[in-house]
Coordinates of C-alpha atoms in Angstrom, one line a residue:
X1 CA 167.5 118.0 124.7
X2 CA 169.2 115.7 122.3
X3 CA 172.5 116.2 124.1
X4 CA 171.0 114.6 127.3
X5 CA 169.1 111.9 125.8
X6 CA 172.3 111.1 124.3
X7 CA 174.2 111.2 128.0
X8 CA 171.2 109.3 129.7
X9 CA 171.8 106.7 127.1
X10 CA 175.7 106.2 127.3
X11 CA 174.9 106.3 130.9
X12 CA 172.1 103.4 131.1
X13 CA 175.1 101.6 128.6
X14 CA 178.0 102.0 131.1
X15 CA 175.6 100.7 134.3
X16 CA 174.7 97.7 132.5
X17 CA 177.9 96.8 131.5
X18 CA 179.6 97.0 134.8
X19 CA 176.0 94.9 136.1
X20 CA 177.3 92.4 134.1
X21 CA 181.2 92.1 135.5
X22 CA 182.6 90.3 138.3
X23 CA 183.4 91.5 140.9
X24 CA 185.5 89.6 143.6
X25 CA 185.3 91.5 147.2
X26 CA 187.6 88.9 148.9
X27 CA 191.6 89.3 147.7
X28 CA 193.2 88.1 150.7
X29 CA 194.0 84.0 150.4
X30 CA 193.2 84.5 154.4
X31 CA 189.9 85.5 153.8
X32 CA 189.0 83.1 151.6
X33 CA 190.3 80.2 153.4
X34 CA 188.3 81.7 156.4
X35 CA 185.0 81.5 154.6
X36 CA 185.2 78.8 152.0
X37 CA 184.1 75.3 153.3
X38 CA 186.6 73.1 151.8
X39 CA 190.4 73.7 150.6
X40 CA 192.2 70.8 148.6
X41 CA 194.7 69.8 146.1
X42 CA 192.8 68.3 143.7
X43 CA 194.2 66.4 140.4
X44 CA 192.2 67.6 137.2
X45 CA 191.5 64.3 135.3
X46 CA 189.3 65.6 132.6
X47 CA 186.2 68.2 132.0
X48 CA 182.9 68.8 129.8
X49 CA 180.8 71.7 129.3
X50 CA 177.6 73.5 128.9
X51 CA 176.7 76.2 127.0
X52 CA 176.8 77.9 130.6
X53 CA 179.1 75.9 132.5
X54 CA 182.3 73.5 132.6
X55 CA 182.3 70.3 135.1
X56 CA 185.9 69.1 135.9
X57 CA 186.5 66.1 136.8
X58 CA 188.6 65.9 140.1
X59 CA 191.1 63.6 142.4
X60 CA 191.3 64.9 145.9
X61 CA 194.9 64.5 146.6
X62 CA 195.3 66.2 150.1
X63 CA 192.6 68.2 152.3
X64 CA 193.9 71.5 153.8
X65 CA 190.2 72.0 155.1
X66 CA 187.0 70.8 154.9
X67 CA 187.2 67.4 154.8
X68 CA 183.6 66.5 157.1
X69 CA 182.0 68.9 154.7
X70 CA 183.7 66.7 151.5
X71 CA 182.5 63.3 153.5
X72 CA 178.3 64.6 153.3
X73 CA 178.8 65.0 149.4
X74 CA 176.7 62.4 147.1
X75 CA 179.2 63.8 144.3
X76 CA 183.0 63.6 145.3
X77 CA 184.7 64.0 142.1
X78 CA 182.7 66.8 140.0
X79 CA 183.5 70.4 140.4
X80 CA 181.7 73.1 138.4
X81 CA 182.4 76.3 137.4
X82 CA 181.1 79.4 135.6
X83 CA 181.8 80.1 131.7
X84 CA 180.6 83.7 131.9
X85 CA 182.4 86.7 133.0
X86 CA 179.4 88.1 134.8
X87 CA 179.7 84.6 136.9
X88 CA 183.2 85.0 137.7
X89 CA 184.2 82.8 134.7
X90 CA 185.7 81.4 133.5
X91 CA 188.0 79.1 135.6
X92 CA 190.7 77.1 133.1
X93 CA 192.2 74.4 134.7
X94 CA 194.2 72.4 132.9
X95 CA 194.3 68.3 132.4
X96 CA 196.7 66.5 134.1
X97 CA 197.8 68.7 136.3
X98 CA 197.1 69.9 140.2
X99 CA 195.7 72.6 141.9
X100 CA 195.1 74.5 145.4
X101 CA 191.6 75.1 145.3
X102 CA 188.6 76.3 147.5
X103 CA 185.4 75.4 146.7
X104 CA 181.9 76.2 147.9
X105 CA 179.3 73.8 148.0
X106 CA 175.3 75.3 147.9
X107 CA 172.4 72.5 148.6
X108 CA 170.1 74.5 146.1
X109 CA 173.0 73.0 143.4
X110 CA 172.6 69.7 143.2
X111 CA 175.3 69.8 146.9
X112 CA 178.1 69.8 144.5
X113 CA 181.7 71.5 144.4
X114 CA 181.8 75.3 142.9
X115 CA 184.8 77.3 142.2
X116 CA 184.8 80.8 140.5
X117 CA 187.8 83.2 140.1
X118 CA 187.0 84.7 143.1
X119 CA 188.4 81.6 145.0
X120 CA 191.7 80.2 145.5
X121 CA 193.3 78.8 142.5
X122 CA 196.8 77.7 142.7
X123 CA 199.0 75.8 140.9
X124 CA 200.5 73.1 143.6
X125 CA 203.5 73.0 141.9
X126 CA 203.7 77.3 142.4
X127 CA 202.7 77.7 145.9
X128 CA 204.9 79.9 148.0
X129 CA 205.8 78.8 151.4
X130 CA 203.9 81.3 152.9
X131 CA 200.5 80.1 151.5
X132 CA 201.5 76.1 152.5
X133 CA 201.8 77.4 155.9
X134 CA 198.1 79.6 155.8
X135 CA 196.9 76.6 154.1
X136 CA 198.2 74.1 157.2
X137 CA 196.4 76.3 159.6
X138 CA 198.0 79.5 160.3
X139 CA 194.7 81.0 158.4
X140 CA 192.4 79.2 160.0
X141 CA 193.6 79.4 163.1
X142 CA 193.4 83.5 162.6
X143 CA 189.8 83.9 161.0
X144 CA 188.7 86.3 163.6
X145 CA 191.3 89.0 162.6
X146 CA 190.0 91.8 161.0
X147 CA 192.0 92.0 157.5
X148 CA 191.2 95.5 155.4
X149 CA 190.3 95.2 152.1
X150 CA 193.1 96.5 149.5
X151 CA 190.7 98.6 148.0
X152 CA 189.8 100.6 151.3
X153 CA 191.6 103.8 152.5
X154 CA 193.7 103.2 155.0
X155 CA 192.5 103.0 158.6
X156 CA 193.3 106.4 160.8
X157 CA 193.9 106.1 164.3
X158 CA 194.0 102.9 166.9
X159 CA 192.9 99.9 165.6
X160 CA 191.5 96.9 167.7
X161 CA 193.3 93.7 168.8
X162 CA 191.5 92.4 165.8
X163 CA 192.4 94.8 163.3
X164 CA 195.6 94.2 161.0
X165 CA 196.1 97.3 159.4
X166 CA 196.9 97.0 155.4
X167 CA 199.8 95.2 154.3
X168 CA 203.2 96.5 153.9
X169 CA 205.8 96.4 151.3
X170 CA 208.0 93.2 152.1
X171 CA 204.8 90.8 152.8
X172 CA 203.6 88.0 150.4
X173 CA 201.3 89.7 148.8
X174 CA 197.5 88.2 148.8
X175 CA 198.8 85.0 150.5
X176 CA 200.6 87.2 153.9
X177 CA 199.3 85.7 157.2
X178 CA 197.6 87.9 159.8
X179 CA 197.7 86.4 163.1
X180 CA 197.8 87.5 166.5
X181 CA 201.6 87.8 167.9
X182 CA 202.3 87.4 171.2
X183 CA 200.6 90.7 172.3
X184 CA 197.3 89.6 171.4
X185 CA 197.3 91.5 168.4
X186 CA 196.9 90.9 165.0
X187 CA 199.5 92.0 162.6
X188 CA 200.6 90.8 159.3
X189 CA 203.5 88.2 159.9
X190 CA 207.1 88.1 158.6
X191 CA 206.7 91.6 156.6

């Protein structure tokens, strides 16, 4: 009896613990281009904090996406993010420099910027070719293929026009492009 009191405990432990994680179901760059609002290179000019949050303050350098959504915001230049790890926190972005970003904006907020870990967070100065071009359009442009999450099994048997089927070795990683070649297909491009 002691024995399982002891399991159910450990047990009740490890579920609350992983309750209280992150957990990002989105690792394709495509993805989250497709479902974000706005993408920019934004300038980080300085930040504060909360005992919950930090607020970065932002220069929008260049819109990839977004930009009509950007225009109906009372607050251009703040963009808050999570400290905690159960929030997807925390982000560290560094003054002085520039970064890729996508950002969600919720009315129930106070219609400002948000940005967690589970959205795209690049340093401009890093990005690969391959996500400048997503970033341009080629993502966009491709939202309604189907892109499997890394953590699935693998897809048996036909797949849709819609479908790519998981990445290969030789693609860019997170940032490879699925789009529809001239088949009508989608496939992952230059793999």
């Amino acid at each position: 009896m002691r024995t399982r009191m002891m399991c159910s405990s450990f047990l009740l432990i490890c579920v609350f613990a992983m309750s209280e994680q992150c957990s990002c179901p989105i690792p394709y760059t495509q993805r989250i281009i497709c479902y974000d609002p706005i993408v920019v290179e934004a300038k980080i000019e300085s930040f504060s904090d909360d005992d919950y949050d930090t607020y970065y303050q932002i220069s929008v350098t260049k819109f990839y996406n977004g930009k009509g959504e950007y225009d109906t915001l009372t607050n251009k230049t703040t963009l808050k993010t999570p400290k905690q790890s159960s929030a997807c926190g925390p982000v560290i972005l560094k003054v002085g420099s520039s970064y890729i970003l996508s950002v969600a904006v919720y009315a129930v907020y106070g219609n400002i910027m948000h940005h967690n870990l589970c959205e795209l967070q690049v340093d401009a100065a890093s990005a690969t070719s391959t996500l400048l071009e997503g970033i341009a359009g080629k993502y966009q442009e491709n939202c309604d293929c189907e892109i499997p999450s890394m953590y699935e099994v693998p897809h048996m048997g036909p797949r849709t026009n819609n479908q790519c089927g998981h990445s290969t070795q030789g693609c860019d990683g997170v940032d490879s492009i699925c789009a529809r070649d001239r088949n009508g297909q989608c496939n992952w491009q230059n793999c």
